[in-house]
Tab-separated table of C-alpha atoms in Angstrom:
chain	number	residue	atom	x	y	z
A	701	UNK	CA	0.000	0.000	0.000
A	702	UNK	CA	1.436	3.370	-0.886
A	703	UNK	CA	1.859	5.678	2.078
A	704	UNK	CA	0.303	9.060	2.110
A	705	UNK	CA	4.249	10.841	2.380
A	706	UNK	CA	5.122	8.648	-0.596
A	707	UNK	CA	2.168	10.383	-2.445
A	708	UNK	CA	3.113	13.414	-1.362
A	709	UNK	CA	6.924	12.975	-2.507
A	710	UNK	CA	5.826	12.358	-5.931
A	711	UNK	CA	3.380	14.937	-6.209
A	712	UNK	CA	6.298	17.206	-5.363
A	713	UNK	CA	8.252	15.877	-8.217
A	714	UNK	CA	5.669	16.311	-10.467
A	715	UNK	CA	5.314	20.027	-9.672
A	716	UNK	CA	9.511	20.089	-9.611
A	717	UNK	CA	9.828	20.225	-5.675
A	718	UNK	CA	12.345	17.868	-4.513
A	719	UNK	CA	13.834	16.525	-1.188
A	720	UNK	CA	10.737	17.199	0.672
A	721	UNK	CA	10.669	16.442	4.457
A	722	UNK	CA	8.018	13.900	5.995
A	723	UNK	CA	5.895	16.683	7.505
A	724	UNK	CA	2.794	18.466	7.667
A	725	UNK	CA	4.095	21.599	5.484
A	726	UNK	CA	2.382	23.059	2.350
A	727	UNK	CA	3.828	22.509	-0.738
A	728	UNK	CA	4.610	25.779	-2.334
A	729	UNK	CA	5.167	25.737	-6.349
A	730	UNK	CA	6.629	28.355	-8.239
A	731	UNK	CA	5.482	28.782	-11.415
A	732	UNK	CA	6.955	31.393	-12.626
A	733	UNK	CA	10.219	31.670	-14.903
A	734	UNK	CA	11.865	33.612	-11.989
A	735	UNK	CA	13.369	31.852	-9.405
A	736	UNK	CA	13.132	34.802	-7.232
A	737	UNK	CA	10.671	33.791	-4.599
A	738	UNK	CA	10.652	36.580	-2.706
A	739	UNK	CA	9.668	38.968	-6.166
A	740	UNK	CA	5.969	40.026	-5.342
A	741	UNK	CA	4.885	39.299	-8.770
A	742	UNK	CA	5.870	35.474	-8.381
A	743	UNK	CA	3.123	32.934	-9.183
A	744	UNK	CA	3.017	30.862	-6.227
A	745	UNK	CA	0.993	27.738	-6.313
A	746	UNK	CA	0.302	26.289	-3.064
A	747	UNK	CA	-0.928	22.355	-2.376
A	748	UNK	CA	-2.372	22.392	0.533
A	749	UNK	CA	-0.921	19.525	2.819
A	750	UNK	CA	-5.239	18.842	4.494
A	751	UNK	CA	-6.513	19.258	1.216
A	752	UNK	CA	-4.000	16.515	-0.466
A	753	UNK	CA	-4.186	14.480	2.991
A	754	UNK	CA	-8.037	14.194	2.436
A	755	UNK	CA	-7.994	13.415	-1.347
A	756	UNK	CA	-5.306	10.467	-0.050
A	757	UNK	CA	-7.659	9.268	2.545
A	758	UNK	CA	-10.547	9.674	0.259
A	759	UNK	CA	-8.791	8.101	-2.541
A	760	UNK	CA	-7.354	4.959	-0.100
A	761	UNK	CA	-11.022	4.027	0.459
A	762	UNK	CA	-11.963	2.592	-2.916
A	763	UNK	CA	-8.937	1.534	-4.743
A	764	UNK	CA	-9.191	-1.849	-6.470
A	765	UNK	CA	-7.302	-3.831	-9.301
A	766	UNK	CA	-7.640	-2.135	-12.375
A	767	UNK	CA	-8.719	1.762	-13.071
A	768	UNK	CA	-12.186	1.864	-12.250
A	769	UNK	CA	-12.760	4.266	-9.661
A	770	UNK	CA	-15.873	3.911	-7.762
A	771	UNK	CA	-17.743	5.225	-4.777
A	772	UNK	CA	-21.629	4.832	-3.960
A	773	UNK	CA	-22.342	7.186	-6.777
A	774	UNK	CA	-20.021	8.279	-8.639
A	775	UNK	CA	-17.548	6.090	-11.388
A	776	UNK	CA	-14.563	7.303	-13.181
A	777	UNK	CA	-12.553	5.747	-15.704
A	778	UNK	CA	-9.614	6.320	-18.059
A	779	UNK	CA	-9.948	6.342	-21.999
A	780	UNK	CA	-8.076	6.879	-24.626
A	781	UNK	CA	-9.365	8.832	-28.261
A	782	UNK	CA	-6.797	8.964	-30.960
A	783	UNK	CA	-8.460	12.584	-31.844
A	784	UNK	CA	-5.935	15.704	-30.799
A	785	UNK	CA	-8.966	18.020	-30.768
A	786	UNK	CA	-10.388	15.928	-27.775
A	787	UNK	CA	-7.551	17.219	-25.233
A	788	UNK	CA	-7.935	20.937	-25.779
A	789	UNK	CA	-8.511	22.394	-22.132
A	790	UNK	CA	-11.731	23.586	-22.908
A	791	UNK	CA	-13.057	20.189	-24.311
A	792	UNK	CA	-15.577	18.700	-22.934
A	793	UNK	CA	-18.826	16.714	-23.205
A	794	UNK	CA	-21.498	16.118	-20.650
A	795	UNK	CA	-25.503	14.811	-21.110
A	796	UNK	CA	-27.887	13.898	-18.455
A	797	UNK	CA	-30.772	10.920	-18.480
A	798	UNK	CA	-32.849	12.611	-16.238
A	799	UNK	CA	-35.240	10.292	-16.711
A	800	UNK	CA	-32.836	7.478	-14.943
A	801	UNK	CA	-30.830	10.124	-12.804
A	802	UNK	CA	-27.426	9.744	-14.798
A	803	UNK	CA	-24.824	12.357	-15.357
A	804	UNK	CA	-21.874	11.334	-18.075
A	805	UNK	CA	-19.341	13.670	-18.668
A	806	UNK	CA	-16.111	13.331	-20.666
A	807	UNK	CA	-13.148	15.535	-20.208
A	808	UNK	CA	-9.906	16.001	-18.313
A	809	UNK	CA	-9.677	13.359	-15.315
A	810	UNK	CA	-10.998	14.578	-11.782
A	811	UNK	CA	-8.046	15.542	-9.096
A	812	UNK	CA	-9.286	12.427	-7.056
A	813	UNK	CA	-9.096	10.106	-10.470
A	814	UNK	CA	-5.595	11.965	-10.798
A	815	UNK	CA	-4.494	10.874	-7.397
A	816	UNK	CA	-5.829	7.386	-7.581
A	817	UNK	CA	-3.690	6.927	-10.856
A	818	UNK	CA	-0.741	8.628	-9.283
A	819	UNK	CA	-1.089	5.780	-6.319
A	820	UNK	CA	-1.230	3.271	-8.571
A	821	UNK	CA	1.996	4.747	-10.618
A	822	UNK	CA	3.773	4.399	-7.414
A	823	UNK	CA	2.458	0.498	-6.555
A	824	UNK	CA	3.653	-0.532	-9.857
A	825	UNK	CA	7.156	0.531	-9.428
A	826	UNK	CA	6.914	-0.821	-5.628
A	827	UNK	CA	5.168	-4.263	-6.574
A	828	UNK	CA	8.251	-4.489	-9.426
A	829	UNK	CA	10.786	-3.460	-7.100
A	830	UNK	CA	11.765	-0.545	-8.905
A	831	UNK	CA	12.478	3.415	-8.432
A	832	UNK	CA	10.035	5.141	-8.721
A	833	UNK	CA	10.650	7.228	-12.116
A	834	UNK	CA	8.177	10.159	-13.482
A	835	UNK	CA	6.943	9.037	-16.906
A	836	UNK	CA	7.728	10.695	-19.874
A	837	UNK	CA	4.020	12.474	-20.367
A	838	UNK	CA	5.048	14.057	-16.839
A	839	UNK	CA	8.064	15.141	-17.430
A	840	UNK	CA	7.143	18.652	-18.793
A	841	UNK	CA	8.552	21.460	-16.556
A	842	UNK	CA	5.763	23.411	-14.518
A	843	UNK	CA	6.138	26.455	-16.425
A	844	UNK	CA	4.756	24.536	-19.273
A	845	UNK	CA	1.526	24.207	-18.117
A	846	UNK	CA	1.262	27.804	-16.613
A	847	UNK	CA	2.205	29.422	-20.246
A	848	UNK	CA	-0.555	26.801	-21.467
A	849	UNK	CA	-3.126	27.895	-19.287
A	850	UNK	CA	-2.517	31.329	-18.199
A	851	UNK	CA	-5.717	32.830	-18.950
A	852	UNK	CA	-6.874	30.222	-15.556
A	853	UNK	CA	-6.824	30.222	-12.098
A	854	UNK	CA	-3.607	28.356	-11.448
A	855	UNK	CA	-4.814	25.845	-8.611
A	856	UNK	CA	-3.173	22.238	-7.876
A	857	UNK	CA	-6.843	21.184	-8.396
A	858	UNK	CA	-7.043	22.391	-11.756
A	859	UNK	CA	-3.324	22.124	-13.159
A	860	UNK	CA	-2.857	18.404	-11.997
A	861	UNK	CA	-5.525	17.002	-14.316
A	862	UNK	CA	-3.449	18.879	-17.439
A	863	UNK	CA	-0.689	17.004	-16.294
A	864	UNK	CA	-1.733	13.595	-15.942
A	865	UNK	CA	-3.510	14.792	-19.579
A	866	UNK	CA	-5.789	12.410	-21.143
A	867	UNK	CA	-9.949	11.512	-20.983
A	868	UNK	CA	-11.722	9.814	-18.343
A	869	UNK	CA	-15.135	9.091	-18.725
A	870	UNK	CA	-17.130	10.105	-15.263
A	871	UNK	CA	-20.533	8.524	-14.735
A	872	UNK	CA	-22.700	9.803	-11.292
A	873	UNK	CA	-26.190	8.630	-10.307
A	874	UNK	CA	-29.164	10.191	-8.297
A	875	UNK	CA	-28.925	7.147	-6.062
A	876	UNK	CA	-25.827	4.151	-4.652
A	877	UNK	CA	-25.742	2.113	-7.454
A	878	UNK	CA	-23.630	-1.054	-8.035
A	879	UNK	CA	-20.134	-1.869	-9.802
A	880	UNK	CA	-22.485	-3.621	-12.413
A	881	UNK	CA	-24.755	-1.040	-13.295
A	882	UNK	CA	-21.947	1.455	-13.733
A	883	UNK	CA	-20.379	-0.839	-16.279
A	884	UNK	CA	-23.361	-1.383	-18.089
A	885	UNK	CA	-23.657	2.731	-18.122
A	886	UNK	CA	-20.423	3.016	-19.267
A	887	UNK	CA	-20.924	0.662	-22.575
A	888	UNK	CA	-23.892	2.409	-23.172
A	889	UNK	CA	-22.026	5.580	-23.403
A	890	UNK	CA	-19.196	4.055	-25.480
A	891	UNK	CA	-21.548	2.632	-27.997
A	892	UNK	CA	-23.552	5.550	-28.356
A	893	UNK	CA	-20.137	7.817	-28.955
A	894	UNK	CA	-18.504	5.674	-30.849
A	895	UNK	CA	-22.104	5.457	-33.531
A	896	UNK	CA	-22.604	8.877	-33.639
A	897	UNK	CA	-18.459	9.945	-33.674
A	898	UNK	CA	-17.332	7.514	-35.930
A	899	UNK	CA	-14.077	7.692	-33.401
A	900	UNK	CA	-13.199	4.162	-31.387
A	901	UNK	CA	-13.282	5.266	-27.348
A	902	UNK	CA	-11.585	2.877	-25.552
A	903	UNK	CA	-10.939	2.111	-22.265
A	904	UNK	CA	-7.803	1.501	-20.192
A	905	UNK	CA	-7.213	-1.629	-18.047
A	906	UNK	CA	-3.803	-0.826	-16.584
A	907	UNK	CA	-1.683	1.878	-15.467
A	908	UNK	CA	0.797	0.609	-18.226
A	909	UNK	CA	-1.434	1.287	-21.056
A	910	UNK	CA	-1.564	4.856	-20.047
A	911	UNK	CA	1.756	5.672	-19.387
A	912	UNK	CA	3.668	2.836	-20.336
A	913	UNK	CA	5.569	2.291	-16.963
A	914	UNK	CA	7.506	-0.818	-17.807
A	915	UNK	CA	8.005	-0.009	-21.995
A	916	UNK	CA	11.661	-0.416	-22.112
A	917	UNK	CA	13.485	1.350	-24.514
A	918	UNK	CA	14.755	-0.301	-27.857
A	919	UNK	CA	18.290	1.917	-27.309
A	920	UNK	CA	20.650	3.347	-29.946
A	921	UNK	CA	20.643	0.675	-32.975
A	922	UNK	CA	24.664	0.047	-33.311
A	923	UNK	CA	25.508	1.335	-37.063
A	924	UNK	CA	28.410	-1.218	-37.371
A	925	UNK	CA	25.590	-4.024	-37.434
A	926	UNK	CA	24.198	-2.484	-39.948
A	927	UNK	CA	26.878	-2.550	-42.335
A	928	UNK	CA	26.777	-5.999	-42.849
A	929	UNK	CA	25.343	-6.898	-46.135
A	930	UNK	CA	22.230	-10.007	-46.092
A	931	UNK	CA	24.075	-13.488	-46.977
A	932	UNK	CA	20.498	-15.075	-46.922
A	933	UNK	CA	17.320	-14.881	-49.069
A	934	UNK	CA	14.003	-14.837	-47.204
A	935	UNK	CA	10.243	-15.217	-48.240
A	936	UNK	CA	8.680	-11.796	-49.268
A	937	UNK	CA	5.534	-13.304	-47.898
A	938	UNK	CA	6.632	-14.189	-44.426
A	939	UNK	CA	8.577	-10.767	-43.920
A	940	UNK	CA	5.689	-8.680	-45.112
A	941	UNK	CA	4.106	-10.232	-42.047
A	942	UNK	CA	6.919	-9.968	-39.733
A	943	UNK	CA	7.019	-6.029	-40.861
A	944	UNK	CA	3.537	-6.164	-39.671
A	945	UNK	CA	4.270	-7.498	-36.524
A	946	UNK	CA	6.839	-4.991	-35.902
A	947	UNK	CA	4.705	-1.911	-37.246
A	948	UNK	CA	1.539	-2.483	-34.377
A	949	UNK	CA	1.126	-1.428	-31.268
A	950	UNK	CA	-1.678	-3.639	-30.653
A	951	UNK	CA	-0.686	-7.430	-29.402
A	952	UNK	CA	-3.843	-8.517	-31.143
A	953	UNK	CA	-2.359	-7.727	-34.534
A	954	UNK	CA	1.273	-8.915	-33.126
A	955	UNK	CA	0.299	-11.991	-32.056
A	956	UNK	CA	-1.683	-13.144	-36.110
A	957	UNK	CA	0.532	-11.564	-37.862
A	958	UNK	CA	3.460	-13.449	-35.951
A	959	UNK	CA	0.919	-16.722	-36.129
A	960	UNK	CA	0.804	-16.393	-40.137
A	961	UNK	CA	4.175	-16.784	-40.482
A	962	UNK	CA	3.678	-20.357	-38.810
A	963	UNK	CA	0.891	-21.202	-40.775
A	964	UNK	CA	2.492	-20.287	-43.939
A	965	UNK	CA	4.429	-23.514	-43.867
A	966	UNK	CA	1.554	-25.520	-42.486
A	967	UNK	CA	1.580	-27.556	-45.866
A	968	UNK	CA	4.653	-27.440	-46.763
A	969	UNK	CA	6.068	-29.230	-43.692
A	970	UNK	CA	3.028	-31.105	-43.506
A	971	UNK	CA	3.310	-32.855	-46.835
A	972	UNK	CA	7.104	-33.383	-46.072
A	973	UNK	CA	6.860	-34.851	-42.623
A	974	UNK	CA	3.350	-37.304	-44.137
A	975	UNK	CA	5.782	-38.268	-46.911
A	976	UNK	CA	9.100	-38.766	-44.587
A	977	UNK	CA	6.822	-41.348	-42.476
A	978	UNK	CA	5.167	-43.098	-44.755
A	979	UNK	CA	8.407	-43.856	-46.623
A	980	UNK	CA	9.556	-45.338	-43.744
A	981	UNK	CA	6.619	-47.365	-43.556
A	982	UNK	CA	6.231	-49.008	-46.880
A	983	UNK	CA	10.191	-49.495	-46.973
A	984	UNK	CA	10.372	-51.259	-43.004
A	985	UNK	CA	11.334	-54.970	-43.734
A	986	UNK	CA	8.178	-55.830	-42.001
A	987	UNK	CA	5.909	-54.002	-44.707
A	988	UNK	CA	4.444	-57.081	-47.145
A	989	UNK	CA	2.316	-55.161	-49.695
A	990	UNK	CA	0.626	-58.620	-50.195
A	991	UNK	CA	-0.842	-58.665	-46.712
A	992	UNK	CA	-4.397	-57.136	-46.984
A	993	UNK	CA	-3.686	-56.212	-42.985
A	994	UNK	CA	-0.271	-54.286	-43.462
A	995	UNK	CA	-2.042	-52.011	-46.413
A	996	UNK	CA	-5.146	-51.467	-44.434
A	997	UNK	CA	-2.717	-50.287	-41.034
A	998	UNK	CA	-1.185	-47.870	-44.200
A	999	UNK	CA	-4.896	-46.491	-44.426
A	1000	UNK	CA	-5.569	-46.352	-40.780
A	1001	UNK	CA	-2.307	-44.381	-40.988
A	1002	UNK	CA	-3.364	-41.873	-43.564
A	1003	UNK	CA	-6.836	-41.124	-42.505
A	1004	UNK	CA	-5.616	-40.965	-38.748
A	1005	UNK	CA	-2.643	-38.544	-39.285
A	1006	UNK	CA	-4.306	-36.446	-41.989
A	1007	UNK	CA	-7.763	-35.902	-40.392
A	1008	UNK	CA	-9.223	-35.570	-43.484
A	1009	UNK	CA	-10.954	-32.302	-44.358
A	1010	UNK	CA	-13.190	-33.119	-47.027
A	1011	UNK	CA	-13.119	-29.589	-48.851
A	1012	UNK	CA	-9.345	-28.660	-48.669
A	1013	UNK	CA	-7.741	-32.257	-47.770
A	1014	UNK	CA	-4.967	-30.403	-45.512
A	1015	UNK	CA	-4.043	-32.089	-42.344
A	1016	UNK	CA	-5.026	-31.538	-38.714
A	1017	UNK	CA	-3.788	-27.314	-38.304
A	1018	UNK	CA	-2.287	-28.031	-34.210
A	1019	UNK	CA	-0.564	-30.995	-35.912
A	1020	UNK	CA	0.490	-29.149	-38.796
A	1021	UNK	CA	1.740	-26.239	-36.459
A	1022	UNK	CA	3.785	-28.555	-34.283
A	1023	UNK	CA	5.551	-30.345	-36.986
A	1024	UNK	CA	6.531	-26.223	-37.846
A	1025	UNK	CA	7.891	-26.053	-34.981
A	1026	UNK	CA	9.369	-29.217	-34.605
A	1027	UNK	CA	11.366	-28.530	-38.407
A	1028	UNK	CA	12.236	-24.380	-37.884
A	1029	UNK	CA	12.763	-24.326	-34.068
A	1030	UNK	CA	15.196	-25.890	-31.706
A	1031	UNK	CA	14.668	-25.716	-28.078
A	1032	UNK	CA	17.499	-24.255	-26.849
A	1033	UNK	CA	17.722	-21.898	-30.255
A	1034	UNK	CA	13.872	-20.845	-29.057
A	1035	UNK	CA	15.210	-20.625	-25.345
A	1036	UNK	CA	17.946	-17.981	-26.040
A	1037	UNK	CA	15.739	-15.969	-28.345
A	1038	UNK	CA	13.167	-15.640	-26.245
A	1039	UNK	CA	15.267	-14.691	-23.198
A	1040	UNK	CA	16.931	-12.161	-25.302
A	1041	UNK	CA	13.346	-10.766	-25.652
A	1042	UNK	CA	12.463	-11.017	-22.272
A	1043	UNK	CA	14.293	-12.199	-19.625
A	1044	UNK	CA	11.523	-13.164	-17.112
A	1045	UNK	CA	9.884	-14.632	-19.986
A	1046	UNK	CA	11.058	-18.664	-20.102
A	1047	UNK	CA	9.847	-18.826	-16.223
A	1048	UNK	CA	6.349	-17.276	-16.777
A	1049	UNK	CA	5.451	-19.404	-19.601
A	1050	UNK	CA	6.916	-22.558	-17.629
A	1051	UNK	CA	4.621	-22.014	-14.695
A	1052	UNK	CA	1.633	-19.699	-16.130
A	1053	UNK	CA	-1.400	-20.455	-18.137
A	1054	UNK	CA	-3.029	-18.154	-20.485
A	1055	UNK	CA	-6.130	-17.686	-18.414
A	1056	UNK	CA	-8.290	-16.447	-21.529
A	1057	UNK	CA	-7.806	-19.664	-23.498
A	1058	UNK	CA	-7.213	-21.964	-21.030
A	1059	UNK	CA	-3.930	-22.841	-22.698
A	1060	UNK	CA	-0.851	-24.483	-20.789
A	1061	UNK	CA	2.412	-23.856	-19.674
A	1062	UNK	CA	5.506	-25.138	-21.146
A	1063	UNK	CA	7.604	-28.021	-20.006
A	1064	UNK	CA	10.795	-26.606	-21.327
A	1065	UNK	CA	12.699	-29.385	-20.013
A	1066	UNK	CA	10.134	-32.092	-21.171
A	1067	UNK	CA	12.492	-33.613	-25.021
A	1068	UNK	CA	9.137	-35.712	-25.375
A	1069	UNK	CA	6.292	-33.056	-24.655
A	1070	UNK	CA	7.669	-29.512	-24.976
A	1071	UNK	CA	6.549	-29.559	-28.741
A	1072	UNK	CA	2.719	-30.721	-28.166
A	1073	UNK	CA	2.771	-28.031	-25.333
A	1074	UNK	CA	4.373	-25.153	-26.859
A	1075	UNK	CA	1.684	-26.068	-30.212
A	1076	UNK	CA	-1.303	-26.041	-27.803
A	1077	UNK	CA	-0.406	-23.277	-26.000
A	1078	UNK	CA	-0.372	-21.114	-29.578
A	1079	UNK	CA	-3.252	-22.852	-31.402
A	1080	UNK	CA	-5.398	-22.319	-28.021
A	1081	UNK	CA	-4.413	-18.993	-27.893
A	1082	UNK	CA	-4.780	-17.960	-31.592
A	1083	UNK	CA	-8.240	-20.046	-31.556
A	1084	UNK	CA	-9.281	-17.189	-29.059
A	1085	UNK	CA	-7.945	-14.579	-30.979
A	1086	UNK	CA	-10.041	-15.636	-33.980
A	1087	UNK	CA	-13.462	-17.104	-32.712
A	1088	UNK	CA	-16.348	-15.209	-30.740
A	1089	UNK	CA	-19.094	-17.426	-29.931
A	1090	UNK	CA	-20.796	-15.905	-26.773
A	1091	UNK	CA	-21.506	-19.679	-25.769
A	1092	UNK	CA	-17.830	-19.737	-24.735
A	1093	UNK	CA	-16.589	-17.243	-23.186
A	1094	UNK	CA	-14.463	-19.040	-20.945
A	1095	UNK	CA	-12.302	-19.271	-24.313
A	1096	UNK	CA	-12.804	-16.109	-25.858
A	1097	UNK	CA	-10.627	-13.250	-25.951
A	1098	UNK	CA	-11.881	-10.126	-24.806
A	1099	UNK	CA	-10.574	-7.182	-26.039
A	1100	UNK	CA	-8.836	-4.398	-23.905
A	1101	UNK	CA	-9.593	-6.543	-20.691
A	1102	UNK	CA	-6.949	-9.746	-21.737
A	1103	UNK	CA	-4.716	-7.300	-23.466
A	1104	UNK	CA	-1.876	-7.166	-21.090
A	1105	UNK	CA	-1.967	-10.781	-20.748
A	1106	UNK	CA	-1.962	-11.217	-24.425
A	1107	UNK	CA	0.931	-9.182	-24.810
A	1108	UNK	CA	3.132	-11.361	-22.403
A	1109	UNK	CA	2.472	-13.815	-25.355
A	1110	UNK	CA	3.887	-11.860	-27.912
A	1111	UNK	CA	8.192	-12.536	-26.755
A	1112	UNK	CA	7.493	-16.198	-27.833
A	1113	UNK	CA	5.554	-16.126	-31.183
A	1114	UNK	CA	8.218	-13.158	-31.971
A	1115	UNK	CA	11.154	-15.608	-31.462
A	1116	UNK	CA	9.604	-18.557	-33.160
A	1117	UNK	CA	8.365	-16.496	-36.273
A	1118	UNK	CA	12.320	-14.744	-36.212
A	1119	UNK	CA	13.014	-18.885	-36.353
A	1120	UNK	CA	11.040	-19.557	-39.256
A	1121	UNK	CA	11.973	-16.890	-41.138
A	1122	UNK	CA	16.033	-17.652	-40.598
A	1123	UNK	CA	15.763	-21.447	-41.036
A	1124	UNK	CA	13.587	-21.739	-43.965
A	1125	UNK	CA	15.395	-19.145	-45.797
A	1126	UNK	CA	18.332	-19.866	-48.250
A	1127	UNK	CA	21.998	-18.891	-48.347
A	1128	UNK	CA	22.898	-15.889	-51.456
């Protein structure tokens, strides 16, 4: 649980006050280009240390796992509209059902929504052991946002919520109402927004999404390892989806576009591997093509391994996809790629299910099973991607809500695609 001196710490940060003391004191923010304190024509913001102790207290009371904020009547949430005009200071929308006693409004977050997300900034780095770190979106320097909004009273309450920047969508009723209700309120609104805006309005699930807290940064590329002419020649096909891949910043997208460059080969190693074993059935010593038994276990053979679809003929897809893997990935090759990825990422997929899908874990060290597993785990995974029957939604992915969980998928279909790609390609 974050501490209310914590909160207050990082508030100061935000406004550019450092190295404050565990005490009771105001906060005083100058926010002016002077440093001059003492010049009477200084802007001087001051937080109030009761006012921010209340919103903490306030806040503390009804903080929960993702970034719904809700009290008896009131719910606030975080959304995201890829329209610049929609975070203009004066934007705002707000429409009343009178009829049901329901207020929505859309605009800047409130300053206790700001100080919920601000607390949950803070439990993120804490819960990942890290330092806490201002993101980037709060980096901008105080005076900033006074120049911005000059024509304004300059008031922690109203600044802070041009900081943390953004929409939430804020929902209050004429009576208590229930987490349920709100949510149903809320997709109302969406719907309605998105029918008559033509713009998607969608909402966040976790403090990463909004300010991308654990997004580490791709570095400086290294020119010399660029200079290196290609010795091999790749499929135009597969790296068209690969650039794909790379081009998204939605894991949905990642994940298929990663998953067609599996399912490319699907035949092709297919046919190969049904050819390989057969061959090595009708040439074993034991094989007597006279025996009406030994050519009817060749049948049972064929019709068993292919699965027969009677339109297209292709073999079983999960089968198809592990014999992919089986042909363009070694273990330890997928191992070392995937750990240069992600490092934590070989030990969560060893010991945690994708919950969505119901698909398993990986028994890395298993020679015999690791193949069926790591095929399973995909095909499951993709199947929920793809598929949207309401009569399962124990295996259907939901968008936005399995999205974070989805992307901790992405490390491994990365490194097996960047497989394919290298060891079906040929040398120059």
């Amino acid at each position: 649980m974050v501490t209310y001196f914590e909160l207050k710490h990082y508030i100061g940060r935000i406004f550019g006050q450092k190295d404050l003391e565990d005490n009771d004191d105001d906060i005083y923010v100058n926010l002016s280009e002077r440093e001059n304190l003492s010049d009477e024509n200084t802007n001087i913001c001051i937080i109030s240390n009761t006012e921010l102790k209340a919103l903490y207290d306030k806040v503390s009371n009804f903080l929960n796992d993702n970034l719904e904020f809700v009290t008896l009547q009131n719910y606030e949430v975080a959304v995201n509209m890829e329209y610049p005009f929609l975070y203009r200071s004066n934007y705002s929308i707000g429409t009343n059902d009178s009829l049901n006693g329901i207020k929505y409004t859309l605009n800047y977050p409130s300053i206790e929504y700001c100080i919920f997300l601000i607390i949950k900034i803070i439990d993120n780095y804490k819960m990942n052991n890290r330092k806490s770190m201002l993101p980037i979106r709060l980096h901008r320097s105080i005076n900033y946002w006074n120049r911005r909004y000059n024509n304004q009273e300059v008031t922690f309450q109203n600044i802070l919520p041009q900081i943390i920047s953004g929409l939430s969508l804020k929902i209050e009723t004429d009576k208590p109402t229930n987490l349920s209700d709100f949510r149903d309120y809320k997709t109302s609104f969406f719907f309605q927004f998105m029918y008559r805006s033509g713009y998607a309005l969608v909402e966040f699930f976790d403090i990463n999404d909004i300010f991308h807290l654990n997004r580490s940064s791709r570095g400086r590329i290294d020119i010399t390892q660029l200079n290196t002419p290609p010795l091999r020649k790749y499929s135009s096909d597969v790296v068209d989806y690969y650039k794909l891949a790379l081009s998204s910043n939605d894991p949905y997208i990642e994940y298929l576009s990663f998953y067609h460059i599996m399912e490319y080969f699907y035949d092709e190693v297919f046919k190969k591997k049904m050819i390989e074993d057969l061959r090595d059935k009708i040439t074993h010593p034991d094989f007597v093509y006279k025996d009406d038994d030994k050519i009817y276990q060749i049948v049972l053979f064929v019709k068993n391994r292919m699965q027969i679809d009677g339109r297209s003929g292709l073999g079983n897809e999960r089968e198809s996809l592990k014999y992919v893997l089986c042909e363009y990935a070694p273990i330890n090759d997928l191992k070392d790629r995937i750990s240069f990825i992600d490092s934590d990422a070989i030990q969560y997929y060893q010991s945690t299910k994708v919950s969505f899908c119901n698909a398993p874990v990986i028994p890395w060290s298993d020679a015999q099973g690791v193949y069926t597993q790591l095929a399973k785990r995909i095909y499951f995974t993709r199947n929920s991607l793809v598929h949207s029957k309401s009569g399962k939604n124990d295996e259907r992915y939901k968008p936005y809500s399995d999205e974070m969980q989805l992307q901790k998928e992405i490390p491994l279909v990365k490194a097996i695609a960047e497989l394919i790609i290298i060891n079906s390609s040929s040398i120059m």
